[in-house]
PDB file of C-alpha atoms in Angstrom:
ATOM      1  CA  MET A   1      16.726   5.623 -13.283  1.00 94.00           C
ATOM      2  CA  LYS A   2      16.671   8.386 -10.744  1.00 98.00           C
ATOM      3  CA  VAL A   3      13.481   7.861  -8.731  1.00 98.00           C
ATOM      4  CA  LEU A   4      12.016   4.693  -7.253  1.00 98.00           C
ATOM      5  CA  ALA A   5       8.317   4.885  -6.432  1.00 98.00           C
ATOM      6  CA  PHE A   6       6.859   2.282  -4.101  1.00 98.00           C
ATOM      7  CA  ASP A   7       3.453   0.761  -3.707  1.00 98.00           C
ATOM      8  CA  ILE A   8       2.839   0.499   0.030  1.00 98.00           C
ATOM      9  CA  PHE A   9       0.008  -1.829   1.144  1.00 97.00           C
ATOM     10  CA  GLY A  10       1.367  -5.351   0.777  1.00 97.00           C
ATOM     11  CA  THR A  11       4.639  -4.280  -0.822  1.00 98.00           C
ATOM     12  CA  VAL A  12       6.319  -2.322   1.987  1.00 98.00           C
ATOM     13  CA  VAL A  13       3.969  -3.067   4.890  1.00 98.00           C
ATOM     14  CA  ASP A  14       2.097  -6.186   6.008  1.00 98.00           C
ATOM     15  CA  TRP A  15      -1.541  -5.078   6.116  1.00 98.00           C
ATOM     16  CA  HIS A  16      -2.981  -8.535   6.763  1.00 98.00           C
ATOM     17  CA  GLY A  17      -0.692  -9.550   9.591  1.00 97.00           C
ATOM     18  CA  SER A  18      -0.875  -6.119  11.217  1.00 98.00           C
ATOM     19  CA  ILE A  19      -4.684  -6.031  11.256  1.00 97.00           C
ATOM     20  CA  ALA A  20      -4.970  -9.639  12.430  1.00 97.00           C
ATOM     21  CA  ARG A  21      -2.547  -8.955  15.292  1.00 96.00           C
ATOM     22  CA  GLU A  22      -4.382  -5.802  16.342  1.00 96.00           C
ATOM     23  CA  MET A  23      -7.733  -7.604  16.306  1.00 96.00           C
ATOM     24  CA  ALA A  24      -6.250 -10.358  18.493  1.00 95.00           C
ATOM     25  CA  GLN A  25      -5.413  -7.688  21.074  1.00 95.00           C
ATOM     26  CA  LEU A  26      -8.568  -5.567  20.853  1.00 94.00           C
ATOM     27  CA  HIS A  27     -11.197  -8.211  20.132  1.00 95.00           C
ATOM     28  CA  PRO A  28      -9.750 -11.706  20.686  1.00 96.00           C
ATOM     29  CA  GLN A  29     -13.126 -13.330  20.073  1.00 96.00           C
ATOM     30  CA  VAL A  30     -13.004 -12.209  16.415  1.00 96.00           C
ATOM     31  CA  ASP A  31     -11.253 -14.171  13.657  1.00 96.00           C
ATOM     32  CA  GLY A  32      -8.573 -11.607  12.838  1.00 96.00           C
ATOM     33  CA  ASP A  33      -7.589 -13.348   9.619  1.00 96.00           C
ATOM     34  CA  ALA A  34     -11.143 -13.237   8.262  1.00 97.00           C
ATOM     35  CA  PHE A  35     -11.627  -9.659   9.487  1.00 97.00           C
ATOM     36  CA  ALA A  36      -8.513  -8.422   7.690  1.00 97.00           C
ATOM     37  CA  LEU A  37      -9.540 -10.126   4.465  1.00 97.00           C
ATOM     38  CA  ALA A  38     -13.088  -8.784   4.633  1.00 97.00           C
ATOM     39  CA  TRP A  39     -11.866  -5.237   5.211  1.00 97.00           C
ATOM     40  CA  ARG A  40      -9.391  -5.397   2.350  1.00 95.00           C
ATOM     41  CA  ALA A  41     -11.994  -6.994   0.056  1.00 94.00           C
ATOM     42  CA  GLY A  42     -13.993  -3.772   0.162  1.00 93.00           C
ATOM     43  CA  TYR A  43     -11.026  -1.673  -0.997  1.00 88.00           C
ATOM     44  CA  LYS A  44     -11.270  -1.958  -4.787  1.00 88.00           C
ATOM     45  CA  PRO A  45     -15.095  -1.783  -4.933  1.00 92.00           C
ATOM     46  CA  ALA A  46     -15.001   1.377  -2.811  1.00 90.00           C
ATOM     47  CA  MET A  47     -12.398   2.995  -5.068  1.00 87.00           C
ATOM     48  CA  ALA A  48     -14.452   1.975  -8.105  1.00 90.00           C
ATOM     49  CA  ARG A  49     -17.362   4.035  -6.753  1.00 91.00           C
ATOM     50  CA  VAL A  50     -15.096   7.084  -6.730  1.00 89.00           C
ATOM     51  CA  MET A  51     -13.603   6.392 -10.146  1.00 87.00           C
ATOM     52  CA  SER A  52     -17.065   5.920 -11.678  1.00 89.00           C
ATOM     53  CA  GLY A  53     -18.231   9.257 -10.288  1.00 89.00           C
ATOM     54  CA  GLU A  54     -20.783   7.684  -7.932  1.00 92.00           C
ATOM     55  CA  LEU A  55     -18.807   9.203  -5.063  1.00 90.00           C
ATOM     56  CA  GLY A  56     -16.845  12.416  -5.145  1.00 90.00           C
ATOM     57  CA  TRP A  57     -13.102  12.397  -4.437  1.00 90.00           C
ATOM     58  CA  THR A  58     -12.675  10.483  -1.168  1.00 92.00           C
ATOM     59  CA  LEU A  59      -9.576   9.817   0.930  1.00 93.00           C
ATOM     60  CA  ILE A  60      -8.663   6.211   1.618  1.00 94.00           C
ATOM     61  CA  ASP A  61      -9.088   6.867   5.347  1.00 96.00           C
ATOM     62  CA  ASP A  62     -12.732   7.675   4.663  1.00 96.00           C
ATOM     63  CA  LEU A  63     -13.209   4.712   2.335  1.00 95.00           C
ATOM     64  CA  HIS A  64     -11.677   2.438   4.978  1.00 96.00           C
ATOM     65  CA  ARG A  65     -14.177   3.800   7.502  1.00 97.00           C
ATOM     66  CA  MET A  66     -17.111   3.192   5.156  1.00 96.00           C
ATOM     67  CA  ILE A  67     -15.998  -0.413   4.672  1.00 96.00           C
ATOM     68  CA  LEU A  68     -15.366  -0.849   8.405  1.00 97.00           C
ATOM     69  CA  ASP A  69     -18.869   0.302   9.322  1.00 97.00           C
ATOM     70  CA  THR A  70     -20.253  -2.199   6.821  1.00 96.00           C
ATOM     71  CA  ILE A  71     -18.352  -5.244   8.086  1.00 97.00           C
ATOM     72  CA  LEU A  72     -18.497  -4.677  11.860  1.00 97.00           C
ATOM     73  CA  PRO A  73     -21.962  -6.305  12.223  1.00 97.00           C
ATOM     74  CA  GLN A  74     -20.698  -9.390  10.366  1.00 96.00           C
ATOM     75  CA  PHE A  75     -18.164  -9.939  13.147  1.00 97.00           C
ATOM     76  CA  GLY A  76     -20.412  -9.138  16.102  1.00 96.00           C
ATOM     77  CA  LEU A  77     -18.955  -5.666  16.574  1.00 97.00           C
ATOM     78  CA  ALA A  78     -21.917  -3.491  15.664  1.00 97.00           C
ATOM     79  CA  HIS A  79     -21.926  -2.189  19.250  1.00 97.00           C
ATOM     80  CA  LEU A  80     -18.588  -0.351  18.896  1.00 96.00           C
ATOM     81  CA  GLY A  81     -18.877   3.363  19.591  1.00 97.00           C
ATOM     82  CA  GLU A  82     -17.458   6.223  17.560  1.00 97.00           C
ATOM     83  CA  GLU A  83     -14.193   6.471  19.504  1.00 97.00           C
ATOM     84  CA  GLU A  84     -13.531   2.733  19.162  1.00 97.00           C
ATOM     85  CA  ARG A  85     -14.329   2.833  15.453  1.00 97.00           C
ATOM     86  CA  ARG A  86     -12.019   5.785  14.861  1.00 97.00           C
ATOM     87  CA  HIS A  87      -9.194   4.019  16.700  1.00 97.00           C
ATOM     88  CA  LEU A  88      -9.719   0.790  14.792  1.00 97.00           C
ATOM     89  CA  ASN A  89      -9.854   2.612  11.460  1.00 97.00           C
ATOM     90  CA  LYS A  90      -6.464   4.156  12.220  1.00 97.00           C
ATOM     91  CA  VAL A  91      -4.924   0.664  12.279  1.00 97.00           C
ATOM     92  CA  TRP A  92      -4.035   1.405   8.649  1.00 98.00           C
ATOM     93  CA  HIS A  93      -1.718   4.125   9.994  1.00 98.00           C
ATOM     94  CA  ARG A  94      -0.072   1.544  12.277  1.00 97.00           C
ATOM     95  CA  LEU A  95       0.782  -1.199   9.785  1.00 98.00           C
ATOM     96  CA  ASP A  96       4.069  -2.985  10.436  1.00 98.00           C
ATOM     97  CA  PRO A  97       6.741  -3.103   7.715  1.00 98.00           C
ATOM     98  CA  TRP A  98       7.906  -6.409   6.296  1.00 98.00           C
ATOM     99  CA  PRO A  99      11.173  -7.467   7.993  1.00 98.00           C
ATOM    100  CA  ASP A 100      13.289  -6.467   4.988  1.00 98.00           C
ATOM    101  CA  SER A 101      11.607  -3.129   4.230  1.00 98.00           C
ATOM    102  CA  VAL A 102      13.549  -0.630   6.344  1.00 98.00           C
ATOM    103  CA  GLU A 103      16.938  -2.114   5.435  1.00 98.00           C
ATOM    104  CA  GLY A 104      16.096  -2.316   1.754  1.00 98.00           C
ATOM    105  CA  LEU A 105      14.766   1.233   1.570  1.00 98.00           C
ATOM    106  CA  THR A 106      17.703   2.617   3.531  1.00 98.00           C
ATOM    107  CA  ARG A 107      20.136   1.038   1.080  1.00 98.00           C
ATOM    108  CA  LEU A 108      18.179   2.213  -1.977  1.00 98.00           C
ATOM    109  CA  LYS A 109      17.947   5.744  -0.585  1.00 98.00           C
ATOM    110  CA  LYS A 110      21.718   6.126  -0.837  1.00 97.00           C
ATOM    111  CA  LYS A 111      21.603   5.905  -4.637  1.00 98.00           C
ATOM    112  CA  PHE A 112      18.060   6.883  -5.625  1.00 98.00           C
ATOM    113  CA  THR A 113      15.314   9.250  -4.558  1.00 98.00           C
ATOM    114  CA  ILE A 114      12.668   7.041  -2.962  1.00 98.00           C
ATOM    115  CA  THR A 115       9.024   8.010  -2.718  1.00 98.00           C
ATOM    116  CA  THR A 116       5.715   6.423  -1.917  1.00 98.00           C
ATOM    117  CA  LEU A 117       3.139   6.083  -4.672  1.00 98.00           C
ATOM    118  CA  SER A 118       0.110   4.796  -2.840  1.00 97.00           C
ATOM    119  CA  ASN A 119      -3.638   5.148  -2.922  1.00 95.00           C
ATOM    120  CA  GLY A 120      -3.318   5.802   0.802  1.00 95.00           C
ATOM    121  CA  ASN A 121      -3.696   9.450   1.801  1.00 96.00           C
ATOM    122  CA  ILE A 122      -0.810  11.673   2.861  1.00 97.00           C
ATOM    123  CA  GLY A 123      -1.626  11.711   6.570  1.00 97.00           C
ATOM    124  CA  LEU A 124      -1.907   7.927   6.667  1.00 97.00           C
ATOM    125  CA  LEU A 125       1.384   7.406   4.806  1.00 98.00           C
ATOM    126  CA  THR A 126       3.227   9.954   6.947  1.00 98.00           C
ATOM    127  CA  ASN A 127       1.991   8.500  10.232  1.00 98.00           C
ATOM    128  CA  MET A 128       2.865   5.020   9.025  1.00 98.00           C
ATOM    129  CA  ALA A 129       6.379   6.078   8.013  1.00 98.00           C
ATOM    130  CA  LYS A 130       6.986   7.856  11.322  1.00 98.00           C
ATOM    131  CA  ARG A 131       5.939   4.822  13.358  1.00 97.00           C
ATOM    132  CA  ALA A 132       7.683   2.201  11.225  1.00 97.00           C
ATOM    133  CA  GLY A 133      10.886   4.129  10.484  1.00 98.00           C
ATOM    134  CA  LEU A 134      10.369   4.137   6.708  1.00 98.00           C
ATOM    135  CA  PRO A 135      12.999   6.572   5.339  1.00 98.00           C
ATOM    136  CA  TRP A 136      11.124   8.208   2.463  1.00 98.00           C
ATOM    137  CA  ASP A 137      12.581  11.200   0.647  1.00 98.00           C
ATOM    138  CA  CYS A 138       9.073  12.144  -0.447  1.00 98.00           C
ATOM    139  CA  VAL A 139       5.486  11.082   0.258  1.00 98.00           C
ATOM    140  CA  LEU A 140       3.339  11.010  -2.877  1.00 98.00           C
ATOM    141  CA  SER A 141      -0.217   9.797  -2.815  1.00 96.00           C
ATOM    142  CA  ALA A 142      -3.300   9.489  -4.960  1.00 93.00           C
ATOM    143  CA  GLU A 143      -4.420  12.463  -2.886  1.00 94.00           C
ATOM    144  CA  VAL A 144      -1.829  14.647  -4.661  1.00 96.00           C
ATOM    145  CA  PHE A 145      -3.107  13.710  -8.112  1.00 95.00           C
ATOM    146  CA  ARG A 146      -6.767  13.227  -7.137  1.00 93.00           C
ATOM    147  CA  ALA A 147      -6.713   9.920  -8.951  1.00 93.00           C
ATOM    148  CA  TYR A 148      -6.286   6.341  -7.783  1.00 93.00           C
ATOM    149  CA  LYS A 149      -3.862   3.915  -9.343  1.00 95.00           C
ATOM    150  CA  PRO A 150      -3.921   2.613 -12.041  1.00 92.00           C
ATOM    151  CA  ASP A 151      -4.952   6.000 -13.461  1.00 94.00           C
ATOM    152  CA  PRO A 152      -2.058   7.239 -15.639  1.00 97.00           C
ATOM    153  CA  ALA A 153      -2.151  10.546 -13.748  1.00 96.00           C
ATOM    154  CA  THR A 154      -0.537   8.809 -10.764  1.00 97.00           C
ATOM    155  CA  TYR A 155       2.430   7.226 -12.554  1.00 98.00           C
ATOM    156  CA  LEU A 156       3.057  10.159 -14.871  1.00 98.00           C
ATOM    157  CA  GLY A 157       2.554  12.461 -11.896  1.00 97.00           C
ATOM    158  CA  VAL A 158       5.670  11.079 -10.226  1.00 98.00           C
ATOM    159  CA  ALA A 159       7.760  11.871 -13.287  1.00 98.00           C
ATOM    160  CA  LYS A 160       6.232  15.356 -13.454  1.00 98.00           C
ATOM    161  CA  VAL A 161       6.893  16.088  -9.777  1.00 98.00           C
ATOM    162  CA  PHE A 162      10.592  15.350 -10.253  1.00 98.00           C
ATOM    163  CA  ASP A 163      10.800  16.795 -13.806  1.00 98.00           C
ATOM    164  CA  LEU A 164      11.878  13.445 -15.221  1.00 98.00           C
ATOM    165  CA  LYS A 165      11.042  11.299 -18.211  1.00 98.00           C
ATOM    166  CA  PRO A 166       8.803   8.334 -17.315  1.00 98.00           C
ATOM    167  CA  GLU A 167      11.622   5.882 -18.077  1.00 97.00           C
ATOM    168  CA  GLU A 168      13.729   7.564 -15.380  1.00 98.00           C
ATOM    169  CA  VAL A 169      11.214   6.365 -12.765  1.00 98.00           C
ATOM    170  CA  MET A 170      10.665   2.788 -11.604  1.00 98.00           C
ATOM    171  CA  LEU A 171       7.645   1.471  -9.733  1.00 98.00           C
ATOM    172  CA  VAL A 172       8.362  -1.193  -7.126  1.00 98.00           C
ATOM    173  CA  ALA A 173       5.290  -3.232  -6.221  1.00 98.00           C
ATOM    174  CA  ALA A 174       3.977  -6.651  -5.240  1.00 98.00           C
ATOM    175  CA  HIS A 175       0.967  -6.390  -7.570  1.00 97.00           C
ATOM    176  CA  HIS A 176       1.100  -7.096 -11.288  1.00 97.00           C
ATOM    177  CA  ASP A 177      -1.896  -4.883 -12.135  1.00 95.00           C
ATOM    178  CA  ASP A 178      -0.134  -1.899 -10.550  1.00 97.00           C
ATOM    179  CA  LEU A 179       3.070  -2.658 -12.432  1.00 98.00           C
ATOM    180  CA  ALA A 180       1.161  -3.060 -15.702  1.00 97.00           C
ATOM    181  CA  GLY A 181      -0.350   0.391 -15.239  1.00 97.00           C
ATOM    182  CA  ALA A 182       3.093   1.877 -14.653  1.00 98.00           C
ATOM    183  CA  ARG A 183       4.583   0.076 -17.639  1.00 98.00           C
ATOM    184  CA  LYS A 184       1.879   1.468 -19.956  1.00 98.00           C
ATOM    185  CA  CYS A 185       3.034   4.936 -18.924  1.00 98.00           C
ATOM    186  CA  GLY A 186       6.666   4.180 -19.734  1.00 98.00           C
ATOM    187  CA  LEU A 187       7.969   3.522 -16.211  1.00 98.00           C
ATOM    188  CA  LYS A 188      10.383   0.735 -15.376  1.00 98.00           C
ATOM    189  CA  THR A 189       8.986  -1.968 -13.089  1.00 98.00           C
ATOM    190  CA  ALA A 190      10.255  -4.211 -10.293  1.00 98.00           C
ATOM    191  CA  TYR A 191       8.109  -6.985  -8.830  1.00 98.00           C
ATOM    192  CA  VAL A 192       8.637  -7.907  -5.177  1.00 98.00           C
ATOM    193  CA  GLU A 193       7.535 -11.304  -3.906  1.00 98.00           C
ATOM    194  CA  ARG A 194       5.099 -11.123  -0.985  1.00 98.00           C
ATOM    195  CA  PRO A 195       3.604 -14.619  -0.989  1.00 98.00           C
ATOM    196  CA  LEU A 196       1.981 -14.154   2.426  1.00 97.00           C
ATOM    197  CA  GLU A 197       0.411 -10.764   1.733  1.00 97.00           C
ATOM    198  CA  SER A 198      -3.066 -12.174   2.426  1.00 96.00           C
ATOM    199  CA  GLY A 199      -1.923 -14.454   5.242  1.00 95.00           C
ATOM    200  CA  ALA A 200      -0.494 -17.961   5.513  1.00 94.00           C
ATOM    201  CA  LYS A 201      -3.860 -19.507   4.634  1.00 94.00           C
ATOM    202  CA  ASN A 202      -3.969 -17.653   1.322  1.00 95.00           C
ATOM    203  CA  PRO A 203      -0.520 -17.813  -0.295  1.00 96.00           C
ATOM    204  CA  LYS A 204      -0.310 -16.117  -3.669  1.00 95.00           C
ATOM    205  CA  ASP A 205       1.548 -17.044  -6.828  1.00 96.00           C
ATOM    206  CA  VAL A 206       4.726 -14.991  -7.074  1.00 96.00           C
ATOM    207  CA  SER A 207       6.110 -16.531 -10.249  1.00 95.00           C
ATOM    208  CA  PRO A 208       8.270 -14.245 -12.378  1.00 94.00           C
ATOM    209  CA  ARG A 209       6.715 -12.473 -15.360  1.00 95.00           C
ATOM    210  CA  PRO A 210       8.993 -11.491 -18.219  1.00 95.00           C
ATOM    211  CA  GLU A 211       7.412  -8.081 -18.737  1.00 97.00           C
ATOM    212  CA  ASN A 212       8.915  -6.738 -15.496  1.00 97.00           C
ATOM    213  CA  ASP A 213      12.434  -5.309 -15.544  1.00 97.00           C
ATOM    214  CA  TYR A 214      13.271  -6.891 -12.192  1.00 98.00           C
ATOM    215  CA  HIS A 215      11.868  -9.724 -10.077  1.00 98.00           C
ATOM    216  CA  CYS A 216      13.080  -9.780  -6.480  1.00 98.00           C
ATOM    217  CA  ALA A 217      12.334 -11.764  -3.342  1.00 98.00           C
ATOM    218  CA  SER A 218      12.511  -8.706  -1.060  1.00 98.00           C
ATOM    219  CA  LEU A 219      13.368  -5.025  -0.936  1.00 98.00           C
ATOM    220  CA  VAL A 220      16.873  -5.977   0.151  1.00 98.00           C
ATOM    221  CA  ALA A 221      17.094  -8.013  -3.049  1.00 98.00           C
ATOM    222  CA  VAL A 222      15.932  -4.961  -5.016  1.00 98.00           C
ATOM    223  CA  ALA A 223      18.789  -2.993  -3.439  1.00 98.00           C
ATOM    224  CA  GLU A 224      21.273  -5.707  -4.376  1.00 98.00           C
ATOM    225  CA  ALA A 225      19.943  -5.878  -7.957  1.00 97.00           C
ATOM    226  CA  LEU A 226      20.374  -2.109  -8.319  1.00 98.00           C
ATOM    227  CA  GLY A 227      23.887  -2.069  -6.858  1.00 96.00           C
ATOM    228  CA  CYS A 228      23.019  -0.554  -3.504  1.00 96.00           C
TER     229      CYS A 228
END
């Protein structure tokens, strides 16, 4: 293996906790936990509209804004103006990393080329990395390939960018559907446990699955497993 590609939302950064914390500061009357879940719930349906051809190619920033405008009335925030909505939508650029992320990535970077492979757009991923200190060698996005994961164009695109065979690339993610898509394209896979991705009230099953090459409790554990 020469390149490690990382899913971002939920794997490297804590989207739920970050959004809930921001809502507590901006709009303390709103249930931040429920707001974060509602916003994220619109993610896959919105991408499906693009993948089906109902919508043309759309950046995740714009899909996030479409979902945001839909859910604001549900939480008594229909009155927010354009500037407030734009600021709130950019919360996805301000997501906090999990406590182990920067250390784990820094260690892995010494031995491997590390890159994002996210449905998030390039500007979002770059702003996030700058703020959070995520030490990427490269920022790859669905925007580069004009296809959302799990389209094979994304996983095979990483190998093509670096002129590698698929088996020389490993996807690191906290989502089994993402890893399954990568595996079908010949990539290696590492599952990272993020039991609290959707908040403490909604713990998820992080049991090992034999089809993955590695199963790790954190990104630091991934580094240890790979001798970094």
